[in-house]
Structure formats: structure tokens, C-alpha cells
PDB file of C-alpha atoms in Angstrom:
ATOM      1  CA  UNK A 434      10.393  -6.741   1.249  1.00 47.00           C
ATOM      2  CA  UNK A 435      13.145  -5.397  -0.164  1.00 42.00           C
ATOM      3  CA  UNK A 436      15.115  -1.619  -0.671  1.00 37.00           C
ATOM      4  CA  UNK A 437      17.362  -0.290  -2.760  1.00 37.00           C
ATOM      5  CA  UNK A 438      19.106   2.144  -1.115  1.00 34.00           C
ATOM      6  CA  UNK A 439      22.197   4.444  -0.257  1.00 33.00           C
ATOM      7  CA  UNK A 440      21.846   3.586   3.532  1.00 33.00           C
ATOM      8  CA  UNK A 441      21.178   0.104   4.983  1.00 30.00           C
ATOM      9  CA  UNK A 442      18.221  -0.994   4.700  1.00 35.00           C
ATOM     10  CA  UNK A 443      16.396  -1.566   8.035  1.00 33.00           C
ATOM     11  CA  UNK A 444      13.644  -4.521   8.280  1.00 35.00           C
ATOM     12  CA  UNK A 445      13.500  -4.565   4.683  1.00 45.00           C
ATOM     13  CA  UNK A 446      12.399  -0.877   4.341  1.00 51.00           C
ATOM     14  CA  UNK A 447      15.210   1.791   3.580  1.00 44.00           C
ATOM     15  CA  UNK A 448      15.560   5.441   2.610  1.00 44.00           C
ATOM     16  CA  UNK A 449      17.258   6.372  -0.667  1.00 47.00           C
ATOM     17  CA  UNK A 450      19.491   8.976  -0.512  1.00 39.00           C
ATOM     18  CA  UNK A 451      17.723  10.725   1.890  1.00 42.00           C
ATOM     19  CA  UNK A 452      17.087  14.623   0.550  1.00 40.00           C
ATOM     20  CA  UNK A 453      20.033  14.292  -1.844  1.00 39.00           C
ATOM     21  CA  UNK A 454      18.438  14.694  -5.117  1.00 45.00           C
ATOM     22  CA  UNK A 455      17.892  10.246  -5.431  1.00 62.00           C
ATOM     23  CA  UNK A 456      14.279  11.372  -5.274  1.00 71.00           C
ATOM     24  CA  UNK A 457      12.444  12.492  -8.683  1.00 75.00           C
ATOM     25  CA  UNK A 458      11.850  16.120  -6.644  1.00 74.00           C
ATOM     26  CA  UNK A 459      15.199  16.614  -4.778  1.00 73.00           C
ATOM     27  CA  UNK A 460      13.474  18.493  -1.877  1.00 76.00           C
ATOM     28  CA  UNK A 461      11.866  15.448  -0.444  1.00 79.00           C
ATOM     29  CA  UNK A 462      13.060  12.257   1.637  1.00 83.00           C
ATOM     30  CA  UNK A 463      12.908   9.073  -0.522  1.00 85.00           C
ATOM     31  CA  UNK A 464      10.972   5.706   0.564  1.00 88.00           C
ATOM     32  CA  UNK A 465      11.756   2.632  -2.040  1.00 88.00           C
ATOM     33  CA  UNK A 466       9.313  -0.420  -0.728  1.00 89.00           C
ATOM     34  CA  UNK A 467      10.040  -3.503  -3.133  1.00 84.00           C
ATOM     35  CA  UNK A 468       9.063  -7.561  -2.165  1.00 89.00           C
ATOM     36  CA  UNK A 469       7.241  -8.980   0.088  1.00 91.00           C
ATOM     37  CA  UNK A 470       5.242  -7.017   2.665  1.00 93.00           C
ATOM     38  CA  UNK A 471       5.481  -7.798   6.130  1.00 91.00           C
ATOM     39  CA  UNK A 472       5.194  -6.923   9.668  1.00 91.00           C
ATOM     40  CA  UNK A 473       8.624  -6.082  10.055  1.00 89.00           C
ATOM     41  CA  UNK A 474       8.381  -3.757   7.180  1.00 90.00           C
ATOM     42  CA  UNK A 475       5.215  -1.771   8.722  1.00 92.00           C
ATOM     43  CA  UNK A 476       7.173  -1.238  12.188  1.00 91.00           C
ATOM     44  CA  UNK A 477      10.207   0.007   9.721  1.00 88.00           C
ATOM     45  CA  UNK A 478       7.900   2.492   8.077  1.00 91.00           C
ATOM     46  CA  UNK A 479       6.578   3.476  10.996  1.00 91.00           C
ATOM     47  CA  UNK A 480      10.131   4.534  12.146  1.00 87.00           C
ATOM     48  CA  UNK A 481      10.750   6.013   9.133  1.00 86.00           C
ATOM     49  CA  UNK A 482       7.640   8.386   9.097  1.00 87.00           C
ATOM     50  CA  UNK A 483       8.445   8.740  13.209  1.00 86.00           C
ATOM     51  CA  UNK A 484      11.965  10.098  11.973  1.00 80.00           C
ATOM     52  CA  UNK A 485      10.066  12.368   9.041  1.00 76.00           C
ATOM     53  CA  UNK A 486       7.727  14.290  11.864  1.00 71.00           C
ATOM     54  CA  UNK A 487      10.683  15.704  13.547  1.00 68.00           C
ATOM     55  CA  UNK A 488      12.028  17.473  10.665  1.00 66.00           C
ATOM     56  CA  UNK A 489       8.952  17.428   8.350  1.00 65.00           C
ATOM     57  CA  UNK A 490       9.204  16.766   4.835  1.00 75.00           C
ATOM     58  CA  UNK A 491       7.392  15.975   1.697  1.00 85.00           C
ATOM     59  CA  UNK A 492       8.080  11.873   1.193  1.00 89.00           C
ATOM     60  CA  UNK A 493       8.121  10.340  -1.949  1.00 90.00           C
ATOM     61  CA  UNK A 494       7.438   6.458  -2.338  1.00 93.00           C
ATOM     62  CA  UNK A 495       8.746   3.795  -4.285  1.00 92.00           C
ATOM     63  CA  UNK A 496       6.409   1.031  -5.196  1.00 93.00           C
ATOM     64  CA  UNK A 497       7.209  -2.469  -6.152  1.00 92.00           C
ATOM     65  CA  UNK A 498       5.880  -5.291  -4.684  1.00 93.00           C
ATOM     66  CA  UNK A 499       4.275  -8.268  -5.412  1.00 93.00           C
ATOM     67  CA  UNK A 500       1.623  -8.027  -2.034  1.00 93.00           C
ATOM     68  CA  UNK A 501       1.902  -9.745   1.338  1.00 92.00           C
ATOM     69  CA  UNK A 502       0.281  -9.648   4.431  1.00 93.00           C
ATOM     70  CA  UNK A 503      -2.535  -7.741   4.345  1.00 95.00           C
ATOM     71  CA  UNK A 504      -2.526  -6.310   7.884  1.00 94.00           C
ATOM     72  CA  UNK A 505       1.162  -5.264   7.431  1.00 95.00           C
ATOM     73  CA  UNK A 506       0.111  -3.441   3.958  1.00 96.00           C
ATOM     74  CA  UNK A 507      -3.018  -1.471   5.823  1.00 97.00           C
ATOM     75  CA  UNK A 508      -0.291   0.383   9.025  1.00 97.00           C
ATOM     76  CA  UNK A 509       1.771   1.025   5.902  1.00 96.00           C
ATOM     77  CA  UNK A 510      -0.940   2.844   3.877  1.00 97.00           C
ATOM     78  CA  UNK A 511      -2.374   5.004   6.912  1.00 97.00           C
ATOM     79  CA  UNK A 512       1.318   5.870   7.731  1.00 95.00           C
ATOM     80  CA  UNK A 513       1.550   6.607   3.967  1.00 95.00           C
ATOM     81  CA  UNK A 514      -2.145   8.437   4.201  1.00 95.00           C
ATOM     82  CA  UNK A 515      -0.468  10.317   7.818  1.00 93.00           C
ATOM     83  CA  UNK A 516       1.891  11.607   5.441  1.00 91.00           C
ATOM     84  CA  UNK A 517       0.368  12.923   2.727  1.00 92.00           C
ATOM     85  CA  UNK A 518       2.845  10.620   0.930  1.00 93.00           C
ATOM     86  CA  UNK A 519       3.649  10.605  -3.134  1.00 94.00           C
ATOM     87  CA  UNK A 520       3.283   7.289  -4.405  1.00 95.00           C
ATOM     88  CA  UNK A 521       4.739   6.012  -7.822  1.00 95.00           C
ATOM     89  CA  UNK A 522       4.837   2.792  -9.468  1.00 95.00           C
ATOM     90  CA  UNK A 523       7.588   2.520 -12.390  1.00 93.00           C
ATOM     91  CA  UNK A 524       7.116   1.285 -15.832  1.00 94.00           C
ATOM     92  CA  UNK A 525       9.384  -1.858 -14.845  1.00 92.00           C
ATOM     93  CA  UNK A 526       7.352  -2.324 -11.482  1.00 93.00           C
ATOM     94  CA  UNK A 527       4.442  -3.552 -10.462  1.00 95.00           C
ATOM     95  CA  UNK A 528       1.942  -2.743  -7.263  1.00 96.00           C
ATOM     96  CA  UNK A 529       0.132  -6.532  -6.692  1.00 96.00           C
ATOM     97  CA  UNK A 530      -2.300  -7.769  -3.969  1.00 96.00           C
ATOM     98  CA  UNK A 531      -1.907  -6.300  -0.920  1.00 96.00           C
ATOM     99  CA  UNK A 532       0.574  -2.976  -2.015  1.00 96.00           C
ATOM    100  CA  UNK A 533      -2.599  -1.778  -3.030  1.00 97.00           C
ATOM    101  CA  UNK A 534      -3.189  -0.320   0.102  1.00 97.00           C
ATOM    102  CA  UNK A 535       0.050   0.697  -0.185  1.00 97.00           C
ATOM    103  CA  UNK A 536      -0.838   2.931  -3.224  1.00 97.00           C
ATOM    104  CA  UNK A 537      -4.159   4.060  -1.925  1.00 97.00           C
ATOM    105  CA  UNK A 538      -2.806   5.086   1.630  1.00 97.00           C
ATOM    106  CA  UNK A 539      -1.266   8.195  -0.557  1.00 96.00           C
ATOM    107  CA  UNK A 540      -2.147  11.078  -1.501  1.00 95.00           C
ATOM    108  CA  UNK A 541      -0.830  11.549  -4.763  1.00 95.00           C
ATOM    109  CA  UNK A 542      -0.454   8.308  -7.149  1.00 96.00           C
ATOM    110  CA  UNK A 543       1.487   8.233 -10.268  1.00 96.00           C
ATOM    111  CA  UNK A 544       0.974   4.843 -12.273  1.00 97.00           C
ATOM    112  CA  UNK A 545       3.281   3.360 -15.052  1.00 96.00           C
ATOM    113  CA  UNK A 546       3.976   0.320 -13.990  1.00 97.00           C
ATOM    114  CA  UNK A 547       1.467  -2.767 -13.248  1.00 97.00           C
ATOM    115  CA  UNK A 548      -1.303  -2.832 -10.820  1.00 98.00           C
ATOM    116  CA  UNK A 549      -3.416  -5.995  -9.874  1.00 98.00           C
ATOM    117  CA  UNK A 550      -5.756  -6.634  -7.623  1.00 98.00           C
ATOM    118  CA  UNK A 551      -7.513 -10.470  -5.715  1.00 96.00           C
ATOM    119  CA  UNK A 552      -9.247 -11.533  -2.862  1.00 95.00           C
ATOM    120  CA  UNK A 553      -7.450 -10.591   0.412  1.00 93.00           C
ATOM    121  CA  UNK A 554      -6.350 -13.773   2.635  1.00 85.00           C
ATOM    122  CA  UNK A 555      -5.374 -14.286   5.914  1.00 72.00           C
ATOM    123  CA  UNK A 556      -1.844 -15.807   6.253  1.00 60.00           C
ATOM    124  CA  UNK A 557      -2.209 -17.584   9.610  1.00 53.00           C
ATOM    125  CA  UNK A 558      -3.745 -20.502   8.190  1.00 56.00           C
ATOM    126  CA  UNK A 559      -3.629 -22.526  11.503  1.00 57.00           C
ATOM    127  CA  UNK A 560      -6.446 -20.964  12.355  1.00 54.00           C
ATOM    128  CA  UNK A 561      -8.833 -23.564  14.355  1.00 60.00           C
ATOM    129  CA  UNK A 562     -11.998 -23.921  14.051  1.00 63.00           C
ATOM    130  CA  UNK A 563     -13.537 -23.054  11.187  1.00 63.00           C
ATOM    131  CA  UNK A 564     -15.325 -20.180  12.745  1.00 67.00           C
ATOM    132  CA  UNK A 565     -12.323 -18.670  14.059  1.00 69.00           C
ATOM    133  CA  UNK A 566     -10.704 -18.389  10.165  1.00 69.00           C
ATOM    134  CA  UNK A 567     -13.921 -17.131   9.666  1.00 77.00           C
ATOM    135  CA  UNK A 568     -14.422 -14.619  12.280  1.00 80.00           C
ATOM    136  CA  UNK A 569     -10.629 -13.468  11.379  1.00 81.00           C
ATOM    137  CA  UNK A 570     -11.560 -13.148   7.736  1.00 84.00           C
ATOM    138  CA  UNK A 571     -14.510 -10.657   8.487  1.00 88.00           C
ATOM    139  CA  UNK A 572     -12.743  -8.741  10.693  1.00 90.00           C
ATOM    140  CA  UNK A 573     -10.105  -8.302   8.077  1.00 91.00           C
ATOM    141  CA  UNK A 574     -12.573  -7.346   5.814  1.00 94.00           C
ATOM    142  CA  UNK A 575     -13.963  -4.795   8.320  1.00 96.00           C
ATOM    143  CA  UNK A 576     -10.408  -3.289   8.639  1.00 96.00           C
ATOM    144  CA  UNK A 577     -10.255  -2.683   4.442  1.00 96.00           C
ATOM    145  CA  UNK A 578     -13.140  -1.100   4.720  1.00 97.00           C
ATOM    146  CA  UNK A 579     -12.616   1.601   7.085  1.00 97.00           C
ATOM    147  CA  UNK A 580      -9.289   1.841   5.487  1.00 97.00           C
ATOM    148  CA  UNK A 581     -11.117   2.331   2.003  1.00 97.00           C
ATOM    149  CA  UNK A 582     -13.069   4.715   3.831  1.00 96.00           C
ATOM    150  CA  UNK A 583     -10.235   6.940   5.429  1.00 95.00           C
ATOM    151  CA  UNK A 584      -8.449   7.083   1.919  1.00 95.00           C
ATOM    152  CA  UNK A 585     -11.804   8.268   0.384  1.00 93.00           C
ATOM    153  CA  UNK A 586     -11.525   4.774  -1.691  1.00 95.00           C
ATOM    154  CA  UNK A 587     -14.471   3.551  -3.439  1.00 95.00           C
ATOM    155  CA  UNK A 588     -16.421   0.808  -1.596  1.00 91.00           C
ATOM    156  CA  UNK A 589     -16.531  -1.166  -5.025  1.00 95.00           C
ATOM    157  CA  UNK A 590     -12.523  -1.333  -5.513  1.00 97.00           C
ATOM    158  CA  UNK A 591     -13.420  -4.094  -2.326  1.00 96.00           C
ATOM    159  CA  UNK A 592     -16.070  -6.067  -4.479  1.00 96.00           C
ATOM    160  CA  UNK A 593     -13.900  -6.147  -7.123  1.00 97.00           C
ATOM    161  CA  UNK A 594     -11.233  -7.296  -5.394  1.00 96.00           C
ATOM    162  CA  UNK A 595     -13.400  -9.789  -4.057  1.00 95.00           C
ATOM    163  CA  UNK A 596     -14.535 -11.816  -7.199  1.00 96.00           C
ATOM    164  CA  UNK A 597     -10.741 -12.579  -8.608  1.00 96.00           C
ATOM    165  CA  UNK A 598      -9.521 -15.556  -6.558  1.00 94.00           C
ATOM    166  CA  UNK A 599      -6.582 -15.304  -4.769  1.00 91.00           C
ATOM    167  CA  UNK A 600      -4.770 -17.855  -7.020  1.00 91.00           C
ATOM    168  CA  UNK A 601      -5.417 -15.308  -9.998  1.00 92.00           C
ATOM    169  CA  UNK A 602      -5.077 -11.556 -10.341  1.00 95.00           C
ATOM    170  CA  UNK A 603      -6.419  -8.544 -12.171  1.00 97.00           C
ATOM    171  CA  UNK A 604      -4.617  -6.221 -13.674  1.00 97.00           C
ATOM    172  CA  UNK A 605      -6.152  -3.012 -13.740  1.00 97.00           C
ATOM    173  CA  UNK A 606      -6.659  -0.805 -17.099  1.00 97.00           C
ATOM    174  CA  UNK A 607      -5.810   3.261 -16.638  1.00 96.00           C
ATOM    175  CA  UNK A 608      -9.889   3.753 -16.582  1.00 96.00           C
ATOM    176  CA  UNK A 609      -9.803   1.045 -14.010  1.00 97.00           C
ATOM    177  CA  UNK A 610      -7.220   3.240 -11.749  1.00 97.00           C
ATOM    178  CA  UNK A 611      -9.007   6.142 -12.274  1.00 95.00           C
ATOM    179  CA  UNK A 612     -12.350   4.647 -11.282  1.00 95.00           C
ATOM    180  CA  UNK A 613     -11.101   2.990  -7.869  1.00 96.00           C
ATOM    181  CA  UNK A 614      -9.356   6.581  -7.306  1.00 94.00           C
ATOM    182  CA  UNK A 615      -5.425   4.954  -7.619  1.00 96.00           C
ATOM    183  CA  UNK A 616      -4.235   7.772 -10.077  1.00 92.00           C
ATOM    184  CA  UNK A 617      -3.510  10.858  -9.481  1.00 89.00           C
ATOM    185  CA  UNK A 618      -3.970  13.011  -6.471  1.00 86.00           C
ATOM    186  CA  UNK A 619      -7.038  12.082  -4.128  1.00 74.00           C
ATOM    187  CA  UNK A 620      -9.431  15.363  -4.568  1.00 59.00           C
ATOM    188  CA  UNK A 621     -10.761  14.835  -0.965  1.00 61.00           C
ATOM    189  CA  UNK A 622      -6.885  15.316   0.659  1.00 57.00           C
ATOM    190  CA  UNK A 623      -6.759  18.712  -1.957  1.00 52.00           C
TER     191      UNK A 623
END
């Protein structure tokens, strides 16, 4: 993962001119995630947010990422969730695979760009036996759900992601968004 930003960015993640009108409301701190998603990046939004409780502010975020590892993408969205973070996705950007969570971990959503959903996998694929992978796999699948579940997301966004393989994706119509709840602001958080 990627950020564009004023400061450095820091494990990928970065803050945008920080509360000095960067973000589209000039009264809130500025999050920009882009690229691949990974553990690093979820400890560096964690600091971020950490930083963001001490002198509390409204937190706008910056979608654009093609997905990564799932795990990494879930911390993110309950620190986004924690927040009551903004989330927008550009015309020019897209929110793929795993940023999903990403977008449903806020509380407000604003959707221009390209959203597309697949089956979740699990990265360590040295996994040994079988029935480890497997046991992995449902427990991953465990953790989307209770994470569906916290953002008030609808248990079917999960079987839909489900039956697109991994190798393909689904990009998801404005009814679509509104249907799995990824538009707008989530009326349970209201």
C-alpha cells in the first residue's frame, strides 16, 4: 500500500495534510490508503487512529486499492468502524477484494469510483496439511462474519462474495452498493 501525502508516509499508510484544508471538509484529519493492503499498513492505521484519540477528530478516508490480505483489511475496517470514519472512493479509483472491508468498516461511504468484490483467500499458502488450509480458511470466514456483523453488513454481501472466484471479480452496480449497505451512511451508526 501506498499514500500520497504531505508528510512521509509511514508503513505505507500516511496522513494528507493533516487538518489543513487537503481534506474535502477542511475540519477533519485526512487518511489516503492506495495499493496493496498489508500487515504493516493495519499497525500504521492503528497508529494513526491511536494519534486521532488524543486530540479527537472527524477522519476522512481515501480509498484506492486493489485488495490484499484479508486479515490486514478486517483491523483496518474496525479501526475505520472505531472511528466513525468517512470513506470515499474517487471516480479514478477503485475499492477491490479485500478494501472492501475497508469501505464497510465506515460509517459514511461515498462511491464514484469502482468497487469489486471475490472469494476471500488466505495468503500463507504453505499451509500443511490440507486440514490446516482448511481449518484457517473457516476461521477466516468466521472473522468476516462477525466483522459483517459489527458493521451492520448484510450476511449475503459474504455469499456473494463467495461465488466469484478469486481469479475473477465483480464489480458492483450502485443498486448493488446500496443493497450490501456500501453507500452512504450506515443507518444503524445514525
Amino acid at each position: 500500500m501506498a499514500v500520497a501525502c504531505a508528510a512521509p508516509a509511514i508503513g505505507g499508510v500516511g496522513v494528507i495534510d493533516e487538518g489543513n484544508g487537503a481534506c474535502l471538509n477542511p475540519e477533519r484529519a485526512c487518511l489516503s490508503i492506495y495499493g496493496y493492503i498489508s500487515k504493516a499498513d493495519a499497525a500504521a492505521v492503528r497508529a494513526f487512529f491511536a494519534n486521532q484519540r488524543r486530540a479527537p477528530v472527524q477522519v476522512e478516508v481515501y480509498l484506492n486499492s486493489p485488495g490484499g490480505e484479508v486479515a490486514a483489511a478486517l483491523q483496518i475496517g474496525r479501526e475505520l468502524r472505531n472511528a466513525r470514519a468517512a470513506a470515499y472512493v474517487f471516480a479514478e479509483a477503485q475499492c477491490a477484494s479485500s478494501c472492501i472491508f475497508l469501505l464497510a468498516g465506515a460509517t459514511h461511504r461515498t462511491v464514484e469510483g469502482a468497487v469489486a468484490i471475490h472469494r476471500p483467500t488466505v495468503f500463507d499458502r504453505n499451509l500443511e496439511p490440507v486440514a490446516e488450509a482448511e481449518l484457517e480458511y473457516g476461521s477466516l470466514l468466521q472473522d468476516i462474519r462477525a466483522f459483517f456483523q459489527l458493521t451492520s453488513t448484510p450476511e449475503h454481501l459474504l455469499e456473494a462474495m463467495m461465488a466469484i472466484p478469486p481469479e475473477d471479480a465483480k464489480y458492483l452496480t450502485a443498486r448493488e452498493l446500496a443493497e450490501f449497505g456500501l453507500a452512504g451512511s450506515d443507518s444503524v451508526q445514525q
